[in-house]
């Protein structure tokens, strides 16, 4: 089992920045690929960044160049730095821990999330 707890969300104006954090406990953190997802009302859940144990990152085009994911394996933490925020970035941001499975990542654990609201 892995427990994940996010923090750092809040209200920010468009163009601003915010950093959200996630601390993990339970199984060995460095075993997992870590991802940040967001969920907005009426929209599908979206993976906004992921990072392997070795630090290889991946972003969708919607956030590329604006969001940066990082991790500290010694502290069992993963971070998401969000710059140049837009109102469409509003949502509940949660971190998830997953393992490679065939050609994808299977995320078996997730936190409750932290709300990010971007005002126009």
Coordinates of N, CA and C in Angstrom, one line a residue:
X1 N 0.8 -1.2 0.0 CA 0.0 0.0 0.0 C 0.9 1.2 0.0
X2 N 0.3 2.3 -0.6 CA 1.0 3.6 -0.7 C 0.0 4.6 -0.3
X3 N 0.3 5.5 0.6 CA -0.6 6.6 1.0 C 0.0 7.9 0.4
X4 N -0.8 8.7 -0.2 CA -0.4 9.9 -0.9 C -1.2 11.1 -0.3
X5 N -0.5 12.2 0.0 CA -1.2 13.3 0.6 C -0.6 14.6 -0.1
X6 N -1.5 15.3 -0.8 CA -1.2 16.5 -1.5 C -1.4 17.8 -0.7
X7 N -0.6 18.8 -1.1 CA -0.8 20.1 -0.4 C -0.3 21.2 -1.4
X8 N -0.7 22.4 -1.1 CA -0.2 23.6 -1.8 C -1.1 24.2 -2.8
X9 N -2.4 23.6 -2.9 CA -3.3 24.2 -3.9 C -3.8 25.6 -3.4
X10 N -4.6 26.3 -4.2 CA -5.1 27.6 -3.8 C -5.7 28.3 -4.9
X11 N -5.9 29.6 -4.7 CA -6.5 30.5 -5.7 C -5.4 31.4 -6.2
X12 N -5.3 31.5 -7.5 CA -4.2 32.3 -8.1 C -4.8 33.0 -9.4
X13 N -4.3 34.2 -9.7 CA -4.8 34.9 -10.9 C -4.1 34.3 -12.1
X14 N -4.8 34.4 -13.2 CA -4.2 34.0 -14.5 C -2.8 34.6 -14.7
X15 N -1.9 33.8 -15.2 CA -0.5 34.3 -15.4 C 0.4 34.0 -14.2
X16 N -0.2 33.7 -13.0 CA 0.5 33.4 -11.8 C 1.1 32.0 -11.8
X17 N 1.7 31.7 -10.6 CA 2.4 30.5 -10.4 C 1.9 29.8 -9.1
X18 N 2.1 28.5 -9.1 CA 1.7 27.8 -7.9 C 2.5 26.5 -7.9
X19 N 2.9 26.0 -6.7 CA 3.6 24.7 -6.6 C 2.8 23.8 -5.7
X20 N 2.4 22.6 -6.2 CA 1.8 21.6 -5.3 C 2.7 20.5 -5.0
X21 N 2.5 19.9 -3.8 CA 3.4 18.9 -3.4 C 2.7 17.7 -3.0
X22 N 3.4 16.5 -3.0 CA 2.7 15.3 -2.6 C 3.8 14.5 -1.8
X23 N 3.4 14.0 -0.6 CA 4.3 13.2 0.2 C 3.7 11.7 0.2
X24 N 4.6 10.8 0.1 CA 4.2 9.4 0.0 C 4.7 8.6 1.2
X25 N 3.9 7.6 1.6 CA 4.4 6.7 2.7 C 3.9 5.3 2.3
X26 N 4.6 4.4 2.9 CA 4.2 3.0 2.6 C 5.3 2.3 1.9
X27 N 5.0 1.8 0.7 CA 6.0 1.1 0.0 C 7.1 2.0 -0.5
X28 N 8.2 1.4 -1.0 CA 9.4 2.1 -1.4 C 9.0 3.1 -2.5
X29 N 9.2 4.4 -2.2 CA 8.8 5.4 -3.1 C 9.5 5.3 -4.5
X30 N 10.8 5.0 -4.4 CA 11.6 5.0 -5.7 C 11.2 3.9 -6.6
X31 N 10.4 3.0 -6.2 CA 9.9 1.9 -7.1 C 8.9 2.4 -8.1
X32 N 8.3 3.6 -7.8 CA 7.1 4.0 -8.6 C 7.4 5.1 -9.6
X33 N 6.7 5.1 -10.7 CA 6.5 6.2 -11.5 C 5.4 7.1 -10.8
X34 N 5.7 8.4 -10.7 CA 4.7 9.3 -10.1 C 4.1 10.2 -11.1
X35 N 2.8 10.4 -11.0 CA 2.1 11.2 -11.9 C 1.3 12.3 -11.2
X36 N 1.0 13.4 -11.9 CA 0.1 14.4 -11.4 C -1.1 14.4 -12.4
X37 N -2.3 14.3 -11.9 CA -3.5 14.3 -12.7 C -4.3 15.5 -12.2
X38 N -5.2 16.0 -13.1 CA -6.2 17.0 -12.7 C -7.6 16.5 -13.1
X39 N -8.6 16.9 -12.3 CA -10.0 16.6 -12.6 C -10.8 17.9 -12.4
X40 N -11.5 18.3 -13.5 CA -12.4 19.5 -13.3 C -13.8 19.0 -13.5
X41 N -14.7 19.7 -12.9 CA -16.1 19.3 -13.1 C -16.5 19.2 -14.6
X42 N -17.1 18.1 -15.0 CA -17.6 18.0 -16.3 C -16.5 17.7 -17.4
X43 N -15.3 17.5 -16.9 CA -14.2 17.2 -17.8 C -13.6 15.8 -17.4
X44 N -12.9 15.3 -18.4 CA -12.3 14.0 -18.1 C -11.0 14.2 -17.3
X45 N -10.7 13.3 -16.5 CA -9.4 13.3 -15.8 C -8.3 13.4 -16.8
X46 N -7.3 14.2 -16.5 CA -6.1 14.4 -17.4 C -4.8 14.2 -16.7
X47 N -3.9 13.5 -17.3 CA -2.6 13.4 -16.8 C -1.8 14.6 -17.2
X48 N -1.3 15.4 -16.3 CA -0.6 16.6 -16.7 C 0.9 16.5 -16.6
X49 N 1.4 15.4 -15.9 CA 2.9 15.2 -15.9 C 3.2 13.9 -15.2
X50 N 4.2 13.3 -15.6 CA 4.7 12.1 -14.9 C 6.2 12.1 -14.9
X51 N 6.8 11.3 -14.0 CA 8.2 11.3 -13.8 C 8.6 9.9 -13.3
X52 N 9.6 9.3 -14.0 CA 10.1 8.0 -13.5 C 11.0 8.2 -12.3
X53 N 11.4 7.1 -11.8 CA 12.3 7.1 -10.6 C 13.6 7.8 -11.0
X54 N 14.1 7.6 -12.2 CA 15.3 8.2 -12.6 C 15.2 9.6 -13.1
X55 N 14.0 10.2 -13.1 CA 13.8 11.6 -13.5 C 13.4 11.9 -14.9
X56 N 13.0 10.9 -15.6 CA 12.5 11.1 -17.0 C 11.1 11.6 -16.9
X57 N 10.8 12.8 -17.5 CA 9.5 13.4 -17.4 C 8.7 13.4 -18.7
X58 N 7.4 13.6 -18.6 CA 6.5 13.5 -19.7 C 5.4 14.5 -19.5
X59 N 5.0 15.3 -20.5 CA 3.9 16.3 -20.3 C 3.1 16.2 -21.6
X60 N 1.8 16.5 -21.4 CA 0.9 16.7 -22.6 C 1.2 18.1 -23.2
X61 N 0.8 18.3 -24.4 CA 1.0 19.6 -25.0 C 0.3 20.8 -24.3
X62 N -0.8 20.5 -23.6 CA -1.6 21.5 -22.9 C -0.8 22.2 -21.8
X63 N 0.2 21.5 -21.2 CA 1.0 22.1 -20.1 C 2.5 22.2 -20.4
X64 N 2.9 21.7 -21.5 CA 4.3 21.6 -21.8 C 4.9 23.1 -21.9
X65 N 6.0 23.2 -21.2 CA 6.6 24.6 -21.2 C 6.1 25.4 -20.0
X66 N 5.1 25.0 -19.4 CA 4.5 25.8 -18.2 C 4.6 25.0 -16.9
X67 N 4.5 23.7 -17.0 CA 4.5 22.9 -15.8 C 5.8 22.1 -15.7
X68 N 6.3 21.9 -14.5 CA 7.5 21.1 -14.3 C 7.3 20.2 -13.1
X69 N 7.5 18.9 -13.4 CA 7.4 17.9 -12.3 C 8.8 17.5 -11.8
X70 N 8.9 17.3 -10.5 CA 10.2 16.9 -10.0 C 9.9 16.0 -8.8
X71 N 10.9 15.3 -8.4 CA 10.7 14.4 -7.2 C 12.0 14.4 -6.4
X72 N 11.8 14.1 -5.1 CA 12.9 13.9 -4.2 C 12.7 12.5 -3.5
X73 N 13.5 11.6 -4.0 CA 13.3 10.2 -3.6 C 13.7 10.0 -2.1
X74 N 14.6 10.9 -1.6 CA 15.1 10.8 -0.2 C 14.0 11.2 0.7
X75 N 13.1 12.1 0.3 CA 12.0 12.7 1.1 C 10.7 12.1 0.7
X76 N 10.6 11.2 -0.2 CA 9.4 10.6 -0.7 C 8.4 11.6 -1.1
X77 N 8.9 12.6 -1.9 CA 8.0 13.6 -2.3 C 8.1 13.9 -3.9
X78 N 7.0 14.3 -4.4 CA 6.9 14.7 -5.8 C 6.2 16.1 -5.8
X79 N 6.7 16.9 -6.8 CA 6.2 18.3 -6.8 C 5.7 18.6 -8.3
X80 N 4.9 19.6 -8.3 CA 4.5 20.1 -9.6 C 4.5 21.6 -9.6
X81 N 5.4 22.2 -10.3 CA 5.5 23.7 -10.4 C 4.7 24.1 -11.6
X82 N 3.8 25.0 -11.4 CA 2.9 25.5 -12.4 C 3.1 27.0 -12.6
X83 N 3.5 27.3 -13.8 CA 3.7 28.7 -14.2 C 2.7 29.1 -15.3
X84 N 2.6 30.4 -15.5 CA 1.7 31.0 -16.5 C 0.4 30.3 -16.5
X85 N -0.2 30.2 -15.4 CA -1.5 29.5 -15.2 C -2.6 30.2 -15.9
X86 N -3.5 29.3 -16.4 CA -4.7 29.8 -17.2 C -5.9 29.3 -16.5
X87 N -7.1 30.0 -16.7 CA -8.3 29.6 -16.1 C -8.6 28.1 -16.4
X88 N -8.3 27.6 -17.5 CA -8.6 26.2 -17.9 C -7.7 25.2 -17.1
X89 N -6.7 25.7 -16.4 CA -5.9 24.8 -15.5 C -6.6 24.5 -14.2
X90 N -7.8 25.2 -14.0 CA -8.5 24.9 -12.7 C -8.9 23.5 -12.6
X91 N -8.8 23.0 -11.4 CA -9.2 21.6 -11.1 C -8.7 21.0 -9.8
X92 N -9.1 19.8 -9.5 CA -8.5 19.1 -8.4 C -7.3 18.4 -8.9
X93 N -6.1 18.7 -8.3 CA -4.9 18.1 -8.7 C -4.5 17.0 -7.7
X94 N -4.3 15.8 -8.2 CA -3.9 14.7 -7.3 C -2.7 14.0 -7.9
X95 N -1.9 13.4 -7.0 CA -0.8 12.7 -7.4 C -1.1 11.2 -7.3
X96 N -0.4 10.4 -8.1 CA -0.7 9.0 -8.2 C 0.7 8.2 -8.4
X97 N 0.7 7.0 -7.9 CA 1.9 6.2 -8.0 C 1.5 5.0 -8.8
X98 N 2.4 4.7 -9.8 CA 2.1 3.6 -10.7 C 3.4 2.8 -11.0
X99 N 3.1 1.7 -11.7 CA 4.2 0.8 -12.2 C 4.0 0.5 -13.7
X100 N 5.1 0.3 -14.4 CA 5.0 0.0 -15.8 C 4.2 -1.3 -16.0
X101 N 3.3 -1.3 -17.0 CA 2.6 -2.5 -17.3 C 2.3 -2.5 -18.8
X102 N 2.9 -3.5 -19.5 CA 2.9 -3.5 -20.9 C 3.5 -2.2 -21.4
X103 N 2.8 -1.5 -22.2 CA 3.3 -0.2 -22.8 C 2.7 1.0 -22.1
X104 N 2.3 0.8 -20.9 CA 1.7 2.0 -20.3 C 2.1 2.0 -18.8
X105 N 1.6 2.9 -18.0 CA 1.8 2.9 -16.6 C 0.4 2.7 -15.9
X106 N 0.4 1.7 -15.0 CA -0.8 1.4 -14.3 C -0.7 2.1 -12.9
X107 N -1.6 3.1 -12.7 CA -1.6 3.9 -11.5 C -2.5 3.2 -10.5
X108 N -1.9 2.6 -9.5 CA -2.7 1.8 -8.5 C -3.1 2.6 -7.2
X109 N -2.4 3.7 -7.0 CA -2.6 4.5 -5.8 C -2.7 6.0 -6.2
X110 N -3.6 6.7 -5.4 CA -3.8 8.1 -5.6 C -4.1 8.8 -4.3
X111 N -3.9 10.1 -4.3 CA -4.3 10.9 -3.1 C -5.7 11.5 -3.3
X112 N -6.1 12.3 -2.4 CA -7.4 12.9 -2.4 C -7.4 14.2 -3.3
X113 N -6.2 14.8 -3.4 CA -6.1 15.9 -4.2 C -6.1 17.2 -3.5
X114 N -5.7 18.3 -4.2 CA -5.7 19.6 -3.7 C -6.3 20.5 -4.8
X115 N -7.1 21.5 -4.4 CA -7.8 22.3 -5.4 C -7.0 23.4 -5.9
X116 N -6.9 23.6 -7.2 CA -6.3 24.7 -7.8 C -7.3 25.5 -8.6
X117 N -7.5 26.8 -8.3 CA -8.4 27.6 -9.0 C -7.7 28.8 -9.6
X118 N -7.8 29.0 -10.9 CA -7.2 30.1 -11.6 C -8.3 31.1 -12.0
X119 N -8.2 32.3 -11.5 CA -9.2 33.3 -11.9 C -8.7 34.1 -13.1
X120 N -9.7 34.6 -13.8 CA -9.3 35.3 -15.0 C -9.2 36.8 -14.8

